[in-house]
Amino acid sequence: MKITVATTGLKVAPFLVIGSGIAGLYTALKLAEIAEVTLVTKETLKESNTTYAQGGVAVALSASDSPDLHYIDTIKAGAGLCLPAAVDVLVNEGPERVKELLAMGVPFDTEAGALVTTREAAHSRPRVLHADGDATGREISKTLVKLVQTNPQITVMENHYAVALLTGAEGCYGVLTLDENQNQTCLLAQATILATGGCGQLYLNTTNPEVATGDGVALAFHAGAPVADLEFVQFHPTALRLPDTPCFLITEAVRGEGGILRNAHEDRFMPSYHHQAELAPRDVVARSVLLEMLKTGNDHVYLDLSLLGPELIKHRFPNIYETCLSYGLDITKAPIPVAPAAHYMMGGVATDLYGRTGVPHLFACGEVANSGVHGANRLASNSLLDGLVFGHRILTYLQTHQLSFNQLPAELEATFSAETNPAQVTADRLTLQQLASTELGIIRQENGLCQAQHYLTATDLKQVPTLTPDYLELQNLRLFAQLLVTAACARQESRGSHYRLDYPDPNPAWTKRIIQSPQGTSTIPVEQPFTWRW
Ligand code: SIN
C-alpha cells in the first residue's frame, strides 16, 4: 500500500543509518567524522547478526598471505558470479579497515603480541582473525556500540521499526518508523544508509537472530531500488541440532582446527564429496551433510572434536563449549550433533562500489547490500570485512560529493506491503518458514518452486490491518520469498548455494546475475558493475 506523509516542520538531517550490525555501527561512526548521524534500529543496538558471528574476519595481513591470494579464494568460492572489481576492493581495502578496528579497540586474539589467524573452509591460508576465541562478533559489536553511544555526533533511536522509505521526485528522503507505542515518526536525511542485515528468519532453522527478516530488501524494493542475486541463500553446514534447543552456530573454525564430520554410522563422509573434505566450500559441505542425513534417515550428522583435545576446545571455543554444556552436552567428551541452517544472503539491494543504490540519496552496505562481492557463495568470514570496506566507501563518496535536495516536497510517499489478515501473523510466519525450508532450501526443484509461488500469490487476502512490527516483518519475509522464488525458477542450473535437482550442473549460459525491481526482472553480465545516474 502507498500512503503520503506531510513534511511540514520536519528537518532534513545530514545522515541516517538504519541497522546496527557491524555495517551500521561502523558506517555511523565514520560518517560522524564529517556530520551528524541518526542511527535507527528496530531492537537494541547490540541485537544483530554481527553479535552472533563466531568465526571472525578474513583479511590478508600475515606475511605468508596477500590480497591476491584472498582474491583468488573469494572468486573461486563465488562459483563464477563474483564481480571481480568488487572483490578487488574488498581484499585490497580490507587490511586498512581491520587496522582501524584494532585502533578502535576491538580485542582480536594475539599470541606473543602477534595477531592469531585461523583457517576456514575454502581459504588457502590461515587468515581469519578472531576475538575471545569464538566470540568475534560479540566483541566487535560491544566495542562499536560503546563508541556509538558515547559519540556526541550520533543520535541513537532504538526500538524504532523502519516501516517504509520516504520517496519523492529526487529519490529517497528518509524513513517512516514505528515505535513500541505505535507512534509513527518521519526521519528525513540527505543520505539514507540501509544496513539492516539478512533474512535467515525465512527458514525454520537459522543461525540468525529474530531480527533478520529481510526488511532492507523490502524497504528498498518498495522504494524502487533494484535487488539482485536473491536466489543465493547460504546455509551453514554446522548448526547445533538437539531436541528442544535453539539453533546455535558451530563455527567453521572448529573444522579449521581439525573437527571431522561423521554420519549417523560414525563414518567420515566429506572426503568422498570433495578433495578439500571438511574444508570444502560451504555450499558443498552443507549439501553433503544434508545428503548424509537423508541417506541415513537422521536429522543430524556429528562433528567429532576428538582430534582437538579438551584444552584446545575450551581455550579456542569457550562460547561453544559453555553453550553446549548449558544444554547438557560436554563437547570435550562427545561429538556435536549438527545440521545445516540458513545463515547468510549473498543477494540484496544492488549497489555500485560506493554503496549507491538505484534510488538517489539511498545507500546500502553489509549483508543487505549486493555489490557483487560474494557471487553465488560467500567465502567464510568475508561478511564482517564486507560491512567495513563498503561502509567506508560510502564515507569516501559522501566526503567528495555534497548531497542535497533542490526542494523538499510538501508530501512524500511511503510504500510497504499490507495485504494479509493480521490475526494470522504467527501461523502464517510458521507456514511460510515450513514452505521455505522444504522448497526454497539447500535442494530445490521445479515442482516445489511452483508450489511456493502458488502459496505466495494465493494467500494474499488484501486486508489492511493495524501496523505492527510482527505484521510488517511477515510481509517483508513474504516479499523476500517471492523474489527468491522468481529468481530460483528462472535460474535453470545449479551454481554455488543454488542447487536444483532438475538442473544439477552449472550452465555457462547462466554466468549472469538476475536483477529484480518493481518494473520487472532482467539479467546483467557478471563483469558489469551496477551503475546509477546520480
Ligand atoms: C562461522 O564462524 O563459521 C561463520 C563465519 C561466516 O559466516 O563467515
Coordinates of C-alpha atoms and ligand atoms in Angstrom, one line a residue:
M1 CA 0.0 0.0 0.0
K2 CA 1.1 3.6 -0.6
I3 CA 0.5 6.4 1.9
T4 CA 1.6 10.0 1.8
V5 CA 3.1 11.9 4.7
A6 CA 3.4 15.7 5.1
T7 CA 6.8 17.2 5.6
T8 CA 5.7 20.4 7.3
G9 CA 8.0 21.3 10.2
L10 CA 10.4 18.4 9.5
K11 CA 14.1 19.0 9.5
V12 CA 16.5 17.3 7.0
A13 CA 19.4 15.8 8.9
P14 CA 22.7 15.0 7.1
F15 CA 22.9 11.3 7.5
L16 CA 20.5 8.5 8.6
V17 CA 21.7 4.9 9.1
I18 CA 19.2 2.1 9.5
G19 CA 20.5 -1.0 11.3
S20 CA 23.1 -1.7 14.0
G21 CA 25.3 -4.7 12.9
I22 CA 28.9 -4.1 12.0
A23 CA 28.0 -2.2 8.8
G24 CA 25.5 0.2 10.5
L25 CA 27.6 0.9 13.6
Y26 CA 30.9 1.3 11.7
T27 CA 29.4 3.5 9.0
A28 CA 27.6 5.7 11.6
L29 CA 31.0 6.2 13.4
K30 CA 32.8 7.1 10.1
L31 CA 30.1 9.4 8.9
A32 CA 30.0 11.1 12.3
E33 CA 33.5 12.3 11.5
I34 CA 32.0 14.7 8.9
A35 CA 28.4 15.4 10.1
E36 CA 25.6 14.5 12.4
V37 CA 24.2 11.0 12.1
T38 CA 20.9 9.5 13.3
L39 CA 21.1 5.7 13.8
V40 CA 17.8 3.9 13.9
T41 CA 17.5 0.2 14.8
K42 CA 14.4 -2.0 15.4
E43 CA 15.6 -3.6 18.6
T44 CA 18.6 -2.6 20.8
L45 CA 21.9 -1.6 19.4
K46 CA 23.5 -4.9 20.1
E47 CA 20.9 -7.1 18.6
S48 CA 22.2 -8.0 15.1
N49 CA 23.7 -10.9 13.2
T50 CA 27.1 -9.5 13.9
T51 CA 26.7 -10.2 17.6
Y52 CA 26.3 -13.9 16.9
A53 CA 29.2 -14.1 14.4
Q54 CA 31.8 -16.6 15.7
G55 CA 34.5 -17.4 13.2
G56 CA 35.9 -14.0 12.6
V57 CA 37.2 -11.5 10.0
A58 CA 39.0 -12.8 6.9
V59 CA 41.8 -10.4 5.9
A60 CA 45.3 -10.8 4.3
L61 CA 47.5 -9.3 7.0
S62 CA 50.1 -12.0 7.6
A63 CA 53.5 -12.3 5.9
S64 CA 52.5 -15.6 4.3
D65 CA 49.4 -14.2 2.8
S66 CA 48.4 -11.5 0.2
P67 CA 45.3 -9.7 -1.1
D68 CA 45.9 -11.5 -4.4
L69 CA 45.6 -14.9 -2.6
H70 CA 42.5 -13.7 -0.8
Y71 CA 41.1 -12.5 -4.1
I72 CA 41.6 -15.9 -5.7
D73 CA 39.9 -17.8 -2.9
T74 CA 36.9 -15.4 -2.9
I75 CA 36.4 -15.6 -6.6
K76 CA 36.7 -19.5 -6.5
A77 CA 34.1 -19.8 -3.7
G78 CA 31.8 -17.4 -5.6
A79 CA 31.3 -20.0 -8.3
G80 CA 31.7 -17.7 -11.3
L81 CA 29.3 -14.9 -10.2
C82 CA 31.6 -12.6 -8.2
L83 CA 32.1 -9.1 -9.7
P84 CA 35.9 -9.0 -9.9
A85 CA 36.1 -5.2 -9.3
A86 CA 34.2 -5.6 -6.1
V87 CA 36.4 -8.4 -4.8
D88 CA 39.4 -6.3 -5.7
V89 CA 38.1 -3.5 -3.5
L90 CA 37.3 -6.0 -0.6
V91 CA 40.7 -7.7 -0.4
N92 CA 42.8 -4.6 -1.0
E93 CA 41.0 -2.2 1.3
G94 CA 40.3 -4.8 3.9
P95 CA 43.6 -4.6 5.7
E96 CA 43.3 -0.9 6.4
R97 CA 39.8 -1.3 7.7
V98 CA 40.8 -4.0 10.1
K99 CA 43.7 -2.0 11.4
E100 CA 41.1 0.7 12.1
L101 CA 39.1 -1.8 14.1
L102 CA 42.2 -2.6 16.1
A103 CA 42.7 1.1 16.7
M104 CA 39.1 1.4 17.8
G105 CA 39.8 -1.2 20.5
V106 CA 38.5 -4.5 19.1
P107 CA 40.4 -7.1 21.1
F108 CA 41.4 -9.5 18.4
D109 CA 43.2 -12.6 19.8
T110 CA 47.0 -12.4 19.9
E111 CA 49.9 -14.6 20.9
A112 CA 53.2 -13.1 21.9
G113 CA 51.9 -9.8 20.7
A114 CA 51.1 -11.0 17.2
L115 CA 47.5 -11.4 15.8
V116 CA 46.4 -15.1 15.7
T117 CA 44.9 -16.3 12.5
T118 CA 42.9 -19.4 11.8
R119 CA 41.9 -21.3 8.7
E120 CA 38.4 -21.8 7.5
A121 CA 36.8 -23.6 4.6
A122 CA 38.0 -22.7 1.0
H123 CA 40.7 -20.4 2.3
S124 CA 44.2 -21.3 1.0
R125 CA 45.9 -19.6 4.0
P126 CA 45.0 -19.1 7.7
R127 CA 43.7 -15.5 7.6
V128 CA 40.7 -15.4 9.9
L129 CA 41.2 -13.1 12.9
H130 CA 39.1 -13.9 16.0
A131 CA 38.3 -12.4 19.4
D132 CA 37.7 -14.1 22.7
G133 CA 38.2 -17.4 20.8
D134 CA 34.8 -17.9 19.1
A135 CA 33.0 -14.6 20.2
T136 CA 34.4 -12.3 17.4
G137 CA 31.1 -10.7 16.5
R138 CA 30.2 -10.1 20.1
E139 CA 33.5 -8.4 20.8
I140 CA 33.3 -6.2 17.7
S141 CA 29.7 -5.2 18.4
K142 CA 30.5 -4.4 22.1
T143 CA 33.4 -2.2 21.1
L144 CA 31.5 -0.3 18.3
V145 CA 28.3 0.0 20.4
K146 CA 30.2 1.7 23.2
L147 CA 31.8 4.1 20.7
V148 CA 28.5 4.9 19.1
Q149 CA 26.8 5.5 22.5
T150 CA 29.5 8.0 23.5
N151 CA 29.7 9.8 20.2
P152 CA 28.1 13.3 20.5
Q153 CA 27.6 13.4 16.7
I154 CA 25.3 10.3 16.8
T155 CA 21.7 10.2 17.9
V156 CA 20.6 6.6 18.6
M157 CA 16.9 5.6 18.2
E158 CA 16.4 2.0 19.4
N159 CA 13.2 0.1 19.1
H160 CA 12.2 2.0 16.0
Y161 CA 11.0 -0.2 13.3
A162 CA 11.5 1.0 9.7
V163 CA 8.1 0.8 8.0
A164 CA 8.9 2.4 4.7
L165 CA 11.4 4.6 2.9
L166 CA 10.1 8.1 2.1
T167 CA 10.4 8.8 -1.6
G168 CA 9.7 11.7 -3.9
A169 CA 10.9 13.4 -7.1
E170 CA 14.6 13.4 -6.0
G171 CA 14.8 9.9 -4.6
C172 CA 14.9 8.8 -1.0
Y173 CA 14.3 11.4 1.7
G174 CA 14.4 9.2 4.8
V175 CA 12.3 6.7 6.6
L176 CA 8.9 6.3 8.3
T177 CA 9.3 4.4 11.7
L178 CA 7.0 2.8 14.2
D179 CA 8.0 2.6 17.9
E180 CA 6.8 0.3 20.7
N181 CA 3.9 2.6 21.5
Q182 CA 2.7 2.6 17.9
N183 CA 4.0 6.2 17.3
Q184 CA 5.0 6.9 13.8
T185 CA 8.0 9.2 13.1
C186 CA 9.3 10.6 9.9
L187 CA 13.1 11.0 9.8
L188 CA 14.5 12.9 6.8
A189 CA 18.1 12.9 5.7
Q190 CA 20.3 14.0 2.7
A191 CA 21.7 10.4 2.7
T192 CA 19.9 7.3 4.0
I193 CA 22.1 4.2 4.5
L194 CA 20.5 0.8 4.8
A195 CA 22.4 -1.6 6.9
T196 CA 19.6 -3.9 8.0
G197 CA 21.2 -7.3 7.6
G198 CA 19.8 -10.5 6.2
C199 CA 16.7 -12.8 6.0
G200 CA 17.5 -16.0 8.0
Q201 CA 14.1 -15.9 9.6
L202 CA 12.6 -17.0 6.3
Y203 CA 13.6 -20.5 7.4
L204 CA 12.7 -22.8 10.4
N205 CA 16.4 -23.4 11.2
T206 CA 18.7 -20.4 11.1
T207 CA 21.8 -19.1 12.8
N208 CA 20.3 -15.6 12.5
P209 CA 18.6 -13.8 15.4
E210 CA 14.8 -12.9 15.3
V211 CA 15.6 -9.5 13.8
A212 CA 16.8 -11.0 10.5
T213 CA 13.6 -10.7 8.5
G214 CA 14.8 -9.3 5.1
D215 CA 13.5 -5.8 6.0
G216 CA 16.1 -3.8 4.0
V217 CA 15.4 -5.7 0.7
A218 CA 11.7 -5.0 1.1
L219 CA 12.2 -1.3 2.0
A220 CA 14.5 -0.7 -1.0
F221 CA 12.4 -2.7 -3.4
H222 CA 9.2 -0.8 -2.5
A223 CA 11.2 2.4 -2.9
G224 CA 12.0 1.3 -6.5
A225 CA 15.6 0.1 -6.0
P226 CA 16.7 -3.0 -8.0
V227 CA 17.7 -6.1 -5.9
A228 CA 19.9 -8.9 -7.3
D229 CA 21.1 -12.5 -6.7
L230 CA 18.3 -13.3 -4.2
E231 CA 18.3 -17.0 -5.2
F232 CA 21.6 -17.4 -3.4
V233 CA 21.0 -18.1 0.3
Q234 CA 23.9 -19.6 2.2
F235 CA 23.2 -22.5 4.6
H236 CA 25.9 -23.0 7.3
P237 CA 26.7 -26.7 7.4
T238 CA 27.0 -27.0 11.1
A239 CA 24.4 -25.6 13.5
L240 CA 23.7 -27.4 16.8
R241 CA 20.8 -29.8 16.4
L242 CA 19.5 -31.0 19.8
P243 CA 15.8 -31.6 20.6
D244 CA 14.0 -28.6 22.1
T245 CA 17.2 -26.5 21.8
P246 CA 17.6 -23.3 19.9
C247 CA 19.6 -23.4 16.6
F248 CA 23.1 -22.3 17.5
L249 CA 26.1 -21.8 15.2
I250 CA 29.1 -24.1 15.5
T251 CA 31.8 -22.1 13.7
E252 CA 33.5 -23.4 10.7
A253 CA 36.8 -22.7 12.6
V254 CA 36.1 -25.9 14.5
R255 CA 36.6 -27.8 11.2
G256 CA 39.6 -25.4 10.5
E257 CA 41.2 -26.7 13.8
G258 CA 40.6 -30.3 12.9
G259 CA 36.9 -31.1 13.5
I260 CA 35.7 -34.1 11.4
L261 CA 32.2 -34.7 10.1
R262 CA 30.7 -38.2 10.6
N263 CA 27.3 -39.6 9.7
A264 CA 25.0 -41.5 12.0
H265 CA 27.0 -44.7 11.4
E266 CA 30.1 -42.8 12.6
D267 CA 31.7 -42.8 9.1
R268 CA 33.7 -39.8 7.9
F269 CA 32.0 -38.8 4.6
M270 CA 33.4 -35.5 3.4
P271 CA 36.4 -36.9 1.5
S272 CA 34.0 -38.8 -0.8
Y273 CA 32.3 -35.5 -1.8
H274 CA 35.2 -33.1 -2.2
H275 CA 39.0 -33.2 -2.2
Q276 CA 39.1 -30.4 0.4
A277 CA 36.9 -32.7 2.7
E278 CA 35.6 -30.8 5.8
L279 CA 37.2 -27.6 4.4
A280 CA 35.4 -27.7 1.0
P281 CA 33.4 -24.5 0.1
R282 CA 30.4 -24.0 2.4
D283 CA 27.7 -24.9 -0.2
V284 CA 29.4 -28.2 -0.9
V285 CA 29.6 -29.1 2.8
A286 CA 26.0 -28.1 3.5
R287 CA 24.7 -30.2 0.7
S288 CA 26.8 -33.2 1.6
V289 CA 25.6 -33.0 5.2
L290 CA 22.0 -32.9 4.0
L291 CA 22.5 -35.9 1.7
E292 CA 24.1 -37.9 4.5
M293 CA 21.1 -37.0 6.7
L294 CA 18.7 -38.2 4.1
K295 CA 20.7 -41.3 3.4
T296 CA 20.8 -42.4 7.0
G297 CA 17.3 -41.1 7.9
N298 CA 18.6 -38.8 10.6
D299 CA 18.0 -35.2 11.3
H300 CA 21.7 -34.5 12.0
V301 CA 25.3 -35.7 11.5
Y302 CA 28.1 -35.4 14.0
L303 CA 31.0 -33.0 14.4
D304 CA 33.8 -35.1 16.0
L305 CA 36.2 -32.9 18.0
S306 CA 38.4 -35.7 19.4
L307 CA 41.4 -34.6 17.4
L308 CA 41.4 -31.2 19.1
G309 CA 41.6 -32.4 22.8
P310 CA 39.8 -30.8 25.8
E311 CA 42.3 -28.0 26.4
L312 CA 42.2 -26.6 22.9
I313 CA 38.4 -26.9 22.8
K314 CA 37.9 -24.9 25.9
H315 CA 40.6 -22.3 25.1
R316 CA 39.7 -21.8 21.4
F317 CA 35.9 -22.3 21.6
P318 CA 34.8 -21.1 25.0
N319 CA 31.5 -19.8 23.9
I320 CA 30.5 -23.1 22.1
Y321 CA 31.8 -25.2 25.0
E322 CA 29.8 -23.3 27.6
T323 CA 26.6 -23.1 25.5
C324 CA 26.6 -26.8 24.7
L325 CA 27.3 -27.6 28.3
S326 CA 24.3 -25.5 29.3
Y327 CA 22.3 -27.8 27.1
G328 CA 23.7 -30.9 28.8
L329 CA 26.4 -31.7 26.1
D330 CA 30.0 -31.8 27.1
I331 CA 31.8 -31.4 23.8
T332 CA 35.2 -32.4 25.2
K333 CA 33.7 -35.9 25.7
A334 CA 31.0 -36.3 23.0
P335 CA 30.6 -35.3 19.3
I336 CA 28.3 -32.4 18.5
P337 CA 25.0 -33.3 16.6
V338 CA 24.8 -30.7 13.8
A339 CA 22.7 -29.9 10.7
P340 CA 22.7 -27.1 8.1
A341 CA 20.8 -23.9 8.9
A342 CA 20.1 -20.7 6.9
H343 CA 22.9 -18.3 7.5
Y344 CA 23.6 -15.6 5.0
M345 CA 22.0 -14.0 1.9
M346 CA 24.5 -13.4 -0.9
G347 CA 22.0 -11.2 -2.8
G348 CA 20.5 -8.0 -1.7
V349 CA 20.0 -4.4 -2.7
A350 CA 22.1 -3.8 -5.9
T351 CA 24.8 -1.2 -5.2
D352 CA 27.8 0.2 -7.0
L353 CA 31.2 0.2 -5.5
Y354 CA 30.4 3.2 -3.4
G355 CA 27.2 1.8 -1.8
R356 CA 24.9 3.8 -4.1
T357 CA 21.6 2.0 -4.9
G358 CA 19.3 2.6 -7.8
V359 CA 17.4 5.3 -5.9
P360 CA 19.2 8.6 -5.5
H361 CA 20.2 9.5 -1.9
L362 CA 19.8 5.8 -0.8
F363 CA 22.9 3.7 0.0
A364 CA 23.3 0.2 1.3
C365 CA 26.1 -1.7 3.0
G366 CA 26.6 -5.0 4.8
E367 CA 24.5 -8.1 4.3
V368 CA 21.5 -6.2 2.9
A369 CA 23.7 -4.8 0.1
N370 CA 24.8 -6.6 -3.0
S371 CA 27.9 -5.1 -4.5
G372 CA 28.7 -8.4 -6.3
V373 CA 31.4 -9.3 -3.9
H374 CA 30.1 -12.7 -2.8
G375 CA 28.8 -14.2 -6.1
A376 CA 26.9 -17.4 -5.7
N377 CA 28.5 -18.5 -2.4
R378 CA 30.3 -16.2 0.1
L379 CA 33.7 -17.2 1.3
A380 CA 33.7 -17.8 5.1
S381 CA 34.4 -14.8 7.3
N382 CA 34.2 -12.3 4.3
S383 CA 31.0 -10.8 5.6
L384 CA 32.3 -8.7 8.5
L385 CA 35.0 -7.4 6.2
D386 CA 32.4 -6.5 3.6
G387 CA 30.5 -4.4 6.1
L388 CA 33.6 -2.4 7.0
V389 CA 35.0 -2.0 3.5
F390 CA 31.8 -0.9 1.7
G391 CA 30.7 1.1 4.7
H392 CA 33.9 3.1 4.4
R393 CA 33.3 3.6 0.7
I394 CA 30.1 5.3 1.5
L395 CA 32.1 7.8 3.6
T396 CA 34.5 8.3 0.8
Y397 CA 31.6 9.1 -1.6
L398 CA 29.9 11.5 0.8
Q399 CA 33.2 13.2 1.6
T400 CA 33.6 14.0 -2.0
H401 CA 30.0 14.7 -3.1
Q402 CA 27.8 17.3 -1.5
L403 CA 24.4 15.6 -1.5
S404 CA 21.4 17.9 -1.0
F405 CA 17.8 18.1 -2.3
N406 CA 16.8 21.0 -4.5
Q407 CA 13.5 21.1 -2.9
L408 CA 11.7 19.3 -0.1
P409 CA 8.2 18.3 -1.4
A410 CA 5.2 19.1 0.8
E411 CA 4.3 15.4 0.8
L412 CA 6.4 12.2 0.4
E413 CA 5.3 8.7 -0.4
A414 CA 5.8 5.6 1.8
T415 CA 5.1 2.2 0.2
F416 CA 5.0 -1.1 2.0
S417 CA 3.2 -4.4 1.9
A418 CA -0.1 -4.6 3.8
E419 CA -2.1 -7.5 2.5
T420 CA -2.9 -10.3 4.8
N421 CA -5.1 -10.9 7.8
P422 CA -3.3 -9.7 10.9
A423 CA -4.9 -12.4 13.2
Q424 CA -2.9 -15.0 11.2
V425 CA 0.6 -13.4 11.6
T426 CA 2.1 -16.1 13.8
A427 CA 0.6 -19.1 12.0
D428 CA 1.4 -17.5 8.6
R429 CA 5.0 -17.0 9.6
L430 CA 5.4 -20.6 10.6
T431 CA 3.7 -21.9 7.4
L432 CA 6.0 -19.6 5.3
Q433 CA 9.1 -20.9 7.2
Q434 CA 8.0 -24.5 6.7
L435 CA 7.4 -24.0 3.0
A436 CA 10.7 -22.1 2.5
S437 CA 12.6 -24.8 4.4
T438 CA 11.3 -27.6 2.2
E439 CA 11.1 -25.9 -1.2
L440 CA 13.5 -22.9 -1.1
G441 CA 16.3 -24.5 0.9
I442 CA 19.5 -26.4 0.1
I443 CA 17.9 -28.5 -2.7
R444 CA 15.2 -27.1 -5.0
Q445 CA 13.2 -28.3 -8.0
E446 CA 10.5 -27.0 -10.4
N447 CA 7.5 -28.6 -8.6
G448 CA 8.4 -27.2 -5.2
L449 CA 9.3 -23.8 -6.6
C450 CA 5.9 -23.7 -8.3
Q451 CA 4.2 -24.8 -5.1
A452 CA 5.9 -22.0 -3.2
Q453 CA 4.9 -19.5 -5.9
H454 CA 1.3 -20.6 -5.7
Y455 CA 1.2 -20.2 -1.9
L456 CA 2.7 -16.8 -2.0
T457 CA 0.2 -15.5 -4.5
A458 CA -2.9 -17.4 -3.4
T459 CA -2.8 -16.4 0.2
D460 CA -2.8 -12.7 -0.4
L461 CA -6.0 -11.7 1.5
K462 CA -6.0 -8.0 0.7
Q463 CA -6.9 -6.7 4.1
V464 CA -5.2 -3.7 5.7
P465 CA -4.6 -4.3 9.4
T466 CA -3.2 -2.2 12.2
L467 CA 0.5 -1.9 11.5
T468 CA 2.8 -3.8 14.0
P469 CA 6.4 -4.8 13.5
D470 CA 5.4 -8.6 13.6
Y471 CA 3.0 -8.0 10.8
L472 CA 5.4 -5.9 8.7
E473 CA 8.2 -8.5 9.2
L474 CA 5.9 -11.2 7.9
Q475 CA 5.1 -9.1 4.8
N476 CA 8.9 -8.5 4.3
L477 CA 9.6 -12.2 4.5
R478 CA 6.8 -12.9 2.0
L479 CA 8.1 -10.4 -0.4
F480 CA 11.7 -11.8 0.0
A481 CA 10.3 -15.3 -0.6
Q482 CA 8.5 -14.1 -3.8
L483 CA 11.7 -12.5 -5.2
L484 CA 13.7 -15.6 -4.3
V485 CA 11.2 -17.9 -6.0
T486 CA 11.2 -15.8 -9.1
A487 CA 15.0 -15.9 -9.4
A488 CA 15.2 -19.6 -8.4
C489 CA 12.7 -20.6 -11.1
A490 CA 14.5 -18.5 -13.7
R491 CA 17.9 -19.9 -12.9
Q492 CA 17.7 -23.4 -14.5
E493 CA 21.1 -24.6 -13.4
S494 CA 22.9 -25.4 -10.2
R495 CA 25.6 -22.9 -9.0
G496 CA 27.0 -22.1 -5.6
S497 CA 24.3 -22.2 -3.0
H498 CA 21.5 -22.5 -5.6
Y499 CA 21.2 -26.3 -6.3
R500 CA 18.4 -27.6 -8.4
L501 CA 17.7 -31.4 -8.6
D502 CA 16.2 -30.9 -12.1
Y503 CA 19.2 -29.0 -13.4
P504 CA 22.1 -30.4 -11.3
D505 CA 25.0 -28.8 -13.3
P506 CA 26.2 -25.3 -13.8
N507 CA 25.2 -23.9 -17.2
P508 CA 27.8 -21.5 -18.7
A509 CA 24.8 -19.6 -20.3
W510 CA 23.8 -18.7 -16.8
T511 CA 27.0 -16.9 -15.9
K512 CA 25.0 -13.8 -15.3
R513 CA 23.1 -12.2 -12.5
I514 CA 19.3 -11.8 -12.0
I515 CA 18.1 -8.3 -11.1
Q516 CA 14.5 -7.6 -10.0
S517 CA 12.7 -4.3 -9.5
P518 CA 9.1 -3.2 -9.4
Q519 CA 9.5 -2.8 -13.2
G520 CA 10.4 -6.4 -13.8
T521 CA 13.2 -9.0 -13.9
S522 CA 16.3 -8.9 -16.1
T523 CA 19.8 -10.2 -16.2
I524 CA 23.2 -8.5 -16.2
P525 CA 26.6 -9.8 -17.4
V526 CA 28.7 -10.9 -14.4
E527 CA 31.7 -8.5 -15.1
Q528 CA 29.3 -5.5 -15.4
P529 CA 29.1 -3.3 -12.2
F530 CA 25.8 -1.7 -11.3
T531 CA 26.0 1.9 -12.3
W532 CA 23.4 4.6 -11.5
R533 CA 22.9 8.0 -12.9
W534 CA 23.1 10.2 -9.8
Ligands
SIN1 C1 31.5 -19.3 11.1 O1 32.0 -18.9 12.1 O2 31.5 -20.5 10.7 C2 30.7 -18.4 10.3 C3 31.6 -17.4 9.7 C4 30.9 -16.8 8.5 O3 29.7 -17.0 8.2 O4 31.6 -16.1 7.8

